[in-house]
PDB file of C-alpha atoms in Angstrom:
ATOM      1  CA  UNK A 266      64.095  13.219 -18.461  1.00 41.00           C
ATOM      2  CA  UNK A 267      63.273  16.549 -16.934  1.00 46.00           C
ATOM      3  CA  UNK A 268      66.128  19.040 -16.825  1.00 48.00           C
ATOM      4  CA  UNK A 269      65.420  19.481 -13.116  1.00 42.00           C
ATOM      5  CA  UNK A 270      67.362  16.251 -12.537  1.00 46.00           C
ATOM      6  CA  UNK A 271      70.745  14.993 -13.581  1.00 48.00           C
ATOM      7  CA  UNK A 272      73.994  16.581 -14.702  1.00 54.00           C
ATOM      8  CA  UNK A 273      74.424  19.899 -16.449  1.00 73.00           C
ATOM      9  CA  UNK A 274      76.335  20.398 -19.664  1.00 84.00           C
ATOM     10  CA  UNK A 275      78.019  22.853 -21.972  1.00 91.00           C
ATOM     11  CA  UNK A 276      75.142  22.577 -24.441  1.00 96.00           C
ATOM     12  CA  UNK A 277      71.457  21.765 -24.141  1.00 97.00           C
ATOM     13  CA  UNK A 278      70.068  20.505 -27.456  1.00 97.00           C
ATOM     14  CA  UNK A 279      66.284  20.841 -27.457  1.00 97.00           C
ATOM     15  CA  UNK A 280      63.941  19.559 -30.148  1.00 97.00           C
ATOM     16  CA  UNK A 281      60.288  19.597 -31.142  1.00 96.00           C
ATOM     17  CA  UNK A 282      59.610  16.668 -33.429  1.00 90.00           C
ATOM     18  CA  UNK A 283      56.357  15.162 -34.680  1.00 83.00           C
ATOM     19  CA  UNK A 284      57.530  11.926 -36.313  1.00 80.00           C
ATOM     20  CA  UNK A 285      61.145  11.712 -35.122  1.00 85.00           C
ATOM     21  CA  UNK A 286      63.061  13.370 -37.964  1.00 89.00           C
ATOM     22  CA  UNK A 287      63.925  16.516 -36.019  1.00 93.00           C
ATOM     23  CA  UNK A 288      64.817  14.438 -32.964  1.00 94.00           C
ATOM     24  CA  UNK A 289      67.215  12.531 -35.222  1.00 94.00           C
ATOM     25  CA  UNK A 290      68.840  15.796 -36.307  1.00 95.00           C
ATOM     26  CA  UNK A 291      69.172  16.823 -32.653  1.00 97.00           C
ATOM     27  CA  UNK A 292      70.894  13.496 -31.924  1.00 97.00           C
ATOM     28  CA  UNK A 293      73.351  14.020 -34.810  1.00 97.00           C
ATOM     29  CA  UNK A 294      74.140  17.521 -33.546  1.00 98.00           C
ATOM     30  CA  UNK A 295      74.662  16.211 -30.013  1.00 97.00           C
ATOM     31  CA  UNK A 296      76.915  13.397 -31.223  1.00 97.00           C
ATOM     32  CA  UNK A 297      79.097  15.825 -33.156  1.00 97.00           C
ATOM     33  CA  UNK A 298      79.279  18.283 -30.256  1.00 97.00           C
ATOM     34  CA  UNK A 299      80.375  15.419 -28.004  1.00 96.00           C
ATOM     35  CA  UNK A 300      82.979  14.391 -30.578  1.00 96.00           C
ATOM     36  CA  UNK A 301      84.275  17.960 -30.314  1.00 95.00           C
ATOM     37  CA  UNK A 302      84.778  17.531 -26.550  1.00 93.00           C
ATOM     38  CA  UNK A 303      81.648  19.225 -25.256  1.00 95.00           C
ATOM     39  CA  UNK A 304      79.262  17.925 -22.620  1.00 94.00           C
ATOM     40  CA  UNK A 305      75.783  17.732 -24.144  1.00 96.00           C
ATOM     41  CA  UNK A 306      72.279  16.979 -22.947  1.00 96.00           C
ATOM     42  CA  UNK A 307      69.426  16.355 -25.412  1.00 97.00           C
ATOM     43  CA  UNK A 308      65.749  16.718 -24.523  1.00 96.00           C
ATOM     44  CA  UNK A 309      62.354  17.258 -26.121  1.00 97.00           C
ATOM     45  CA  UNK A 310      61.150  20.850 -25.680  1.00 97.00           C
ATOM     46  CA  UNK A 311      58.275  19.645 -23.512  1.00 96.00           C
ATOM     47  CA  UNK A 312      60.713  18.120 -20.988  1.00 96.00           C
ATOM     48  CA  UNK A 313      62.783  21.218 -20.272  1.00 95.00           C
ATOM     49  CA  UNK A 314      61.895  22.928 -17.004  1.00 93.00           C
ATOM     50  CA  UNK A 315      64.763  25.427 -16.813  1.00 90.00           C
ATOM     51  CA  UNK A 316      68.164  26.251 -18.283  1.00 94.00           C
ATOM     52  CA  UNK A 317      70.235  26.505 -15.121  1.00 91.00           C
ATOM     53  CA  UNK A 318      73.616  24.883 -15.609  1.00 91.00           C
ATOM     54  CA  UNK A 319      73.699  25.044 -19.419  1.00 94.00           C
ATOM     55  CA  UNK A 320      76.114  27.451 -21.076  1.00 92.00           C
ATOM     56  CA  UNK A 321      74.398  27.424 -24.469  1.00 95.00           C
ATOM     57  CA  UNK A 322      71.270  26.145 -26.202  1.00 97.00           C
ATOM     58  CA  UNK A 323      70.501  24.648 -29.598  1.00 97.00           C
ATOM     59  CA  UNK A 324      66.782  24.505 -30.404  1.00 98.00           C
ATOM     60  CA  UNK A 325      65.246  22.752 -33.366  1.00 97.00           C
ATOM     61  CA  UNK A 326      61.731  22.354 -34.651  1.00 96.00           C
ATOM     62  CA  UNK A 327      60.020  20.509 -37.420  1.00 91.00           C
ATOM     63  CA  UNK A 328      58.350  22.793 -39.943  1.00 87.00           C
ATOM     64  CA  UNK A 329      54.758  22.054 -40.929  1.00 81.00           C
ATOM     65  CA  UNK A 330      53.029  24.398 -43.309  1.00 80.00           C
ATOM     66  CA  UNK A 331      55.912  26.833 -42.695  1.00 85.00           C
ATOM     67  CA  UNK A 332      55.189  26.858 -38.959  1.00 91.00           C
ATOM     68  CA  UNK A 333      57.248  25.625 -36.032  1.00 94.00           C
ATOM     69  CA  UNK A 334      55.862  23.026 -33.673  1.00 95.00           C
ATOM     70  CA  UNK A 335      53.922  24.759 -30.866  1.00 97.00           C
ATOM     71  CA  UNK A 336      56.130  23.237 -28.161  1.00 97.00           C
ATOM     72  CA  UNK A 337      59.242  24.842 -29.721  1.00 97.00           C
ATOM     73  CA  UNK A 338      57.564  28.258 -29.836  1.00 97.00           C
ATOM     74  CA  UNK A 339      56.430  27.810 -26.217  1.00 97.00           C
ATOM     75  CA  UNK A 340      60.021  26.902 -25.270  1.00 97.00           C
ATOM     76  CA  UNK A 341      61.319  30.174 -26.755  1.00 96.00           C
ATOM     77  CA  UNK A 342      58.603  32.186 -25.048  1.00 96.00           C
ATOM     78  CA  UNK A 343      58.803  30.442 -21.658  1.00 96.00           C
ATOM     79  CA  UNK A 344      62.613  30.567 -21.412  1.00 97.00           C
ATOM     80  CA  UNK A 345      63.234  33.967 -23.035  1.00 95.00           C
ATOM     81  CA  UNK A 346      64.760  35.540 -19.914  1.00 94.00           C
ATOM     82  CA  UNK A 347      67.159  32.623 -19.375  1.00 94.00           C
ATOM     83  CA  UNK A 348      68.092  32.452 -23.073  1.00 96.00           C
ATOM     84  CA  UNK A 349      69.224  36.075 -23.101  1.00 94.00           C
ATOM     85  CA  UNK A 350      72.924  36.157 -22.369  1.00 88.00           C
ATOM     86  CA  UNK A 351      73.526  32.597 -23.605  1.00 93.00           C
ATOM     87  CA  UNK A 352      74.599  31.601 -27.093  1.00 95.00           C
ATOM     88  CA  UNK A 353      71.463  30.300 -28.852  1.00 96.00           C
ATOM     89  CA  UNK A 354      71.336  28.510 -32.194  1.00 97.00           C
ATOM     90  CA  UNK A 355      68.167  27.459 -33.990  1.00 97.00           C
ATOM     91  CA  UNK A 356      67.442  24.916 -36.688  1.00 96.00           C
ATOM     92  CA  UNK A 357      64.334  23.898 -38.546  1.00 93.00           C
ATOM     93  CA  UNK A 358      63.676  20.805 -40.588  1.00 91.00           C
ATOM     94  CA  UNK A 359      61.044  20.118 -43.117  1.00 82.00           C
ATOM     95  CA  UNK A 360      61.672  20.341 -46.840  1.00 78.00           C
ATOM     96  CA  UNK A 361      60.976  16.958 -48.403  1.00 75.00           C
ATOM     97  CA  UNK A 362      60.787  15.629 -51.933  1.00 74.00           C
ATOM     98  CA  UNK A 363      62.944  15.782 -55.019  1.00 77.00           C
ATOM     99  CA  UNK A 364      63.575  19.517 -54.624  1.00 78.00           C
ATOM    100  CA  UNK A 365      64.304  19.426 -50.861  1.00 79.00           C
ATOM    101  CA  UNK A 366      67.994  20.255 -51.344  1.00 83.00           C
ATOM    102  CA  UNK A 367      67.121  23.244 -53.544  1.00 83.00           C
ATOM    103  CA  UNK A 368      64.615  24.505 -50.959  1.00 80.00           C
ATOM    104  CA  UNK A 369      67.228  24.195 -48.223  1.00 81.00           C
ATOM    105  CA  UNK A 370      69.833  25.978 -50.345  1.00 83.00           C
ATOM    106  CA  UNK A 371      67.408  28.774 -51.268  1.00 82.00           C
ATOM    107  CA  UNK A 372      66.520  29.230 -47.625  1.00 80.00           C
ATOM    108  CA  UNK A 373      63.176  28.490 -46.072  1.00 84.00           C
ATOM    109  CA  UNK A 374      61.721  31.593 -44.442  1.00 86.00           C
ATOM    110  CA  UNK A 375      61.804  31.794 -40.680  1.00 90.00           C
ATOM    111  CA  UNK A 376      58.254  31.990 -39.265  1.00 92.00           C
ATOM    112  CA  UNK A 377      57.471  35.557 -38.136  1.00 94.00           C
ATOM    113  CA  UNK A 378      56.600  34.546 -34.570  1.00 96.00           C
ATOM    114  CA  UNK A 379      59.895  32.637 -34.271  1.00 95.00           C
ATOM    115  CA  UNK A 380      61.844  35.595 -35.672  1.00 95.00           C
ATOM    116  CA  UNK A 381      60.340  37.959 -33.084  1.00 96.00           C
ATOM    117  CA  UNK A 382      61.089  35.568 -30.216  1.00 96.00           C
ATOM    118  CA  UNK A 383      64.594  34.812 -31.517  1.00 95.00           C
ATOM    119  CA  UNK A 384      65.443  38.490 -31.858  1.00 95.00           C
ATOM    120  CA  UNK A 385      64.284  38.966 -28.263  1.00 95.00           C
ATOM    121  CA  UNK A 386      66.892  36.483 -27.052  1.00 95.00           C
ATOM    122  CA  UNK A 387      69.577  37.578 -29.527  1.00 93.00           C
ATOM    123  CA  UNK A 388      69.743  34.102 -31.088  1.00 91.00           C
ATOM    124  CA  UNK A 389      71.107  33.126 -34.458  1.00 88.00           C
ATOM    125  CA  UNK A 390      68.671  32.904 -37.383  1.00 92.00           C
ATOM    126  CA  UNK A 391      67.685  29.268 -37.936  1.00 94.00           C
ATOM    127  CA  UNK A 392      69.438  27.053 -40.409  1.00 91.00           C
ATOM    128  CA  UNK A 393      67.161  24.764 -42.407  1.00 90.00           C
ATOM    129  CA  UNK A 394      67.772  21.057 -42.905  1.00 91.00           C
ATOM    130  CA  UNK A 395      65.844  18.641 -45.074  1.00 84.00           C
ATOM    131  CA  UNK A 396      63.215  16.590 -43.315  1.00 83.00           C
ATOM    132  CA  UNK A 397      61.916  13.041 -43.253  1.00 78.00           C
ATOM    133  CA  UNK A 398      58.561  11.850 -44.470  1.00 68.00           C
ATOM    134  CA  UNK A 399      58.182   8.157 -43.741  1.00 68.00           C
ATOM    135  CA  UNK A 400      54.856   6.593 -44.758  1.00 59.00           C
ATOM    136  CA  UNK A 401      55.139   4.182 -41.811  1.00 65.00           C
ATOM    137  CA  UNK A 402      55.382   6.939 -39.204  1.00 70.00           C
ATOM    138  CA  UNK A 403      53.325   9.698 -40.846  1.00 64.00           C
ATOM    139  CA  UNK A 404      50.625  10.909 -38.483  1.00 68.00           C
ATOM    140  CA  UNK A 405      47.635  12.962 -39.461  1.00 67.00           C
ATOM    141  CA  UNK A 406      45.686  13.165 -42.680  1.00 62.00           C
ATOM    142  CA  UNK A 407      47.935  15.671 -44.449  1.00 61.00           C
ATOM    143  CA  UNK A 408      51.176  13.888 -43.525  1.00 62.00           C
ATOM    144  CA  UNK A 409      49.803  10.513 -44.600  1.00 56.00           C
ATOM    145  CA  UNK A 410      48.578  11.970 -47.880  1.00 56.00           C
ATOM    146  CA  UNK A 411      51.944  13.631 -48.563  1.00 63.00           C
ATOM    147  CA  UNK A 412      53.832  10.433 -47.652  1.00 59.00           C
ATOM    148  CA  UNK A 413      52.050   8.508 -50.404  1.00 69.00           C
ATOM    149  CA  UNK A 414      53.609  10.602 -53.134  1.00 70.00           C
ATOM    150  CA  UNK A 415      57.015  11.817 -54.201  1.00 71.00           C
ATOM    151  CA  UNK A 416      57.619  13.691 -50.967  1.00 76.00           C
ATOM    152  CA  UNK A 417      58.305  10.484 -49.038  1.00 72.00           C
ATOM    153  CA  UNK A 418      61.881   9.770 -47.996  1.00 75.00           C
ATOM    154  CA  UNK A 419      64.725  10.968 -45.814  1.00 80.00           C
ATOM    155  CA  UNK A 420      66.093  14.279 -47.076  1.00 78.00           C
ATOM    156  CA  UNK A 421      68.382  15.082 -44.153  1.00 90.00           C
ATOM    157  CA  UNK A 422      72.039  15.693 -44.992  1.00 89.00           C
ATOM    158  CA  UNK A 423      74.042  14.226 -42.072  1.00 94.00           C
ATOM    159  CA  UNK A 424      77.338  15.770 -43.165  1.00 95.00           C
ATOM    160  CA  UNK A 425      75.807  19.250 -43.418  1.00 92.00           C
ATOM    161  CA  UNK A 426      74.262  18.787 -39.967  1.00 94.00           C
ATOM    162  CA  UNK A 427      77.587  17.652 -38.484  1.00 97.00           C
ATOM    163  CA  UNK A 428      79.381  20.555 -40.173  1.00 96.00           C
ATOM    164  CA  UNK A 429      76.985  23.029 -38.588  1.00 96.00           C
ATOM    165  CA  UNK A 430      77.528  21.383 -35.194  1.00 97.00           C
ATOM    166  CA  UNK A 431      81.305  21.756 -35.624  1.00 97.00           C
ATOM    167  CA  UNK A 432      80.843  25.489 -36.226  1.00 96.00           C
ATOM    168  CA  UNK A 433      78.834  25.709 -33.001  1.00 96.00           C
ATOM    169  CA  UNK A 434      81.512  23.750 -31.133  1.00 96.00           C
ATOM    170  CA  UNK A 435      84.207  26.162 -32.313  1.00 94.00           C
ATOM    171  CA  UNK A 436      82.217  29.073 -30.949  1.00 92.00           C
ATOM    172  CA  UNK A 437      81.529  27.592 -27.520  1.00 87.00           C
ATOM    173  CA  UNK A 438      84.396  25.217 -26.845  1.00 76.00           C
ATOM    174  CA  UNK A 439      85.732  25.733 -23.340  1.00 56.00           C
ATOM    175  CA  UNK A 440      88.964  27.698 -23.198  1.00 51.00           C
ATOM    176  CA  UNK A 441      90.612  24.959 -21.107  1.00 47.00           C
ATOM    177  CA  UNK A 442      89.271  21.581 -22.260  1.00 48.00           C
ATOM    178  CA  UNK A 443      89.551  18.936 -19.562  1.00 49.00           C
ATOM    179  CA  UNK A 444      90.836  16.335 -22.007  1.00 45.00           C
ATOM    180  CA  UNK A 445      87.860  14.084 -21.479  1.00 45.00           C
ATOM    181  CA  UNK A 446      84.348  14.142 -22.817  1.00 45.00           C
ATOM    182  CA  UNK A 447      81.586  13.064 -20.486  1.00 46.00           C
ATOM    183  CA  UNK A 448      78.775  11.332 -22.342  1.00 44.00           C
ATOM    184  CA  UNK A 449      75.436  12.382 -20.934  1.00 45.00           C
ATOM    185  CA  UNK A 450      72.194  10.525 -21.573  1.00 46.00           C
ATOM    186  CA  UNK A 451      70.290  11.349 -24.723  1.00 44.00           C
ATOM    187  CA  UNK A 452      66.733  11.784 -23.699  1.00 41.00           C
TER     188      UNK A 452
END
């Protein structure tokens, strides 16, 4: 669904996902934000035309070879003017394998191009979550090769993701909650 149609929300959660793992993280974030009483819209980065009507933005990208998906970088570049003045949070997903949790804990470096764009919109540095490497959905030679070995599996930590979303909710919760939470379509 294009953001030119439909209702607006407190938070726009945008994702750039290759095989669905990052989209799954975006859905978990959105679910938790809704549970905290916020109105949320979720969309792939390629489907977002503008940011009018959204008070804040969460943007996530899959990491491949320590790079963000091109559509996430384009989103930051294309919407830089509209992102300035809004709270912006970023996440990246990618570490897989037996040491995924250690990589996440140690901190995966933010790509330089993302850092420059993020600093231009005064966004928060990205948090890193473990990724998913499913042999059944791996696309591309490298991903298929990696999925055959010990890197395969789901290394996302749902409770850590939800906890991060609760922190975001605390920072942007409306001063006068209406007492009801409107559920918007996840798209």
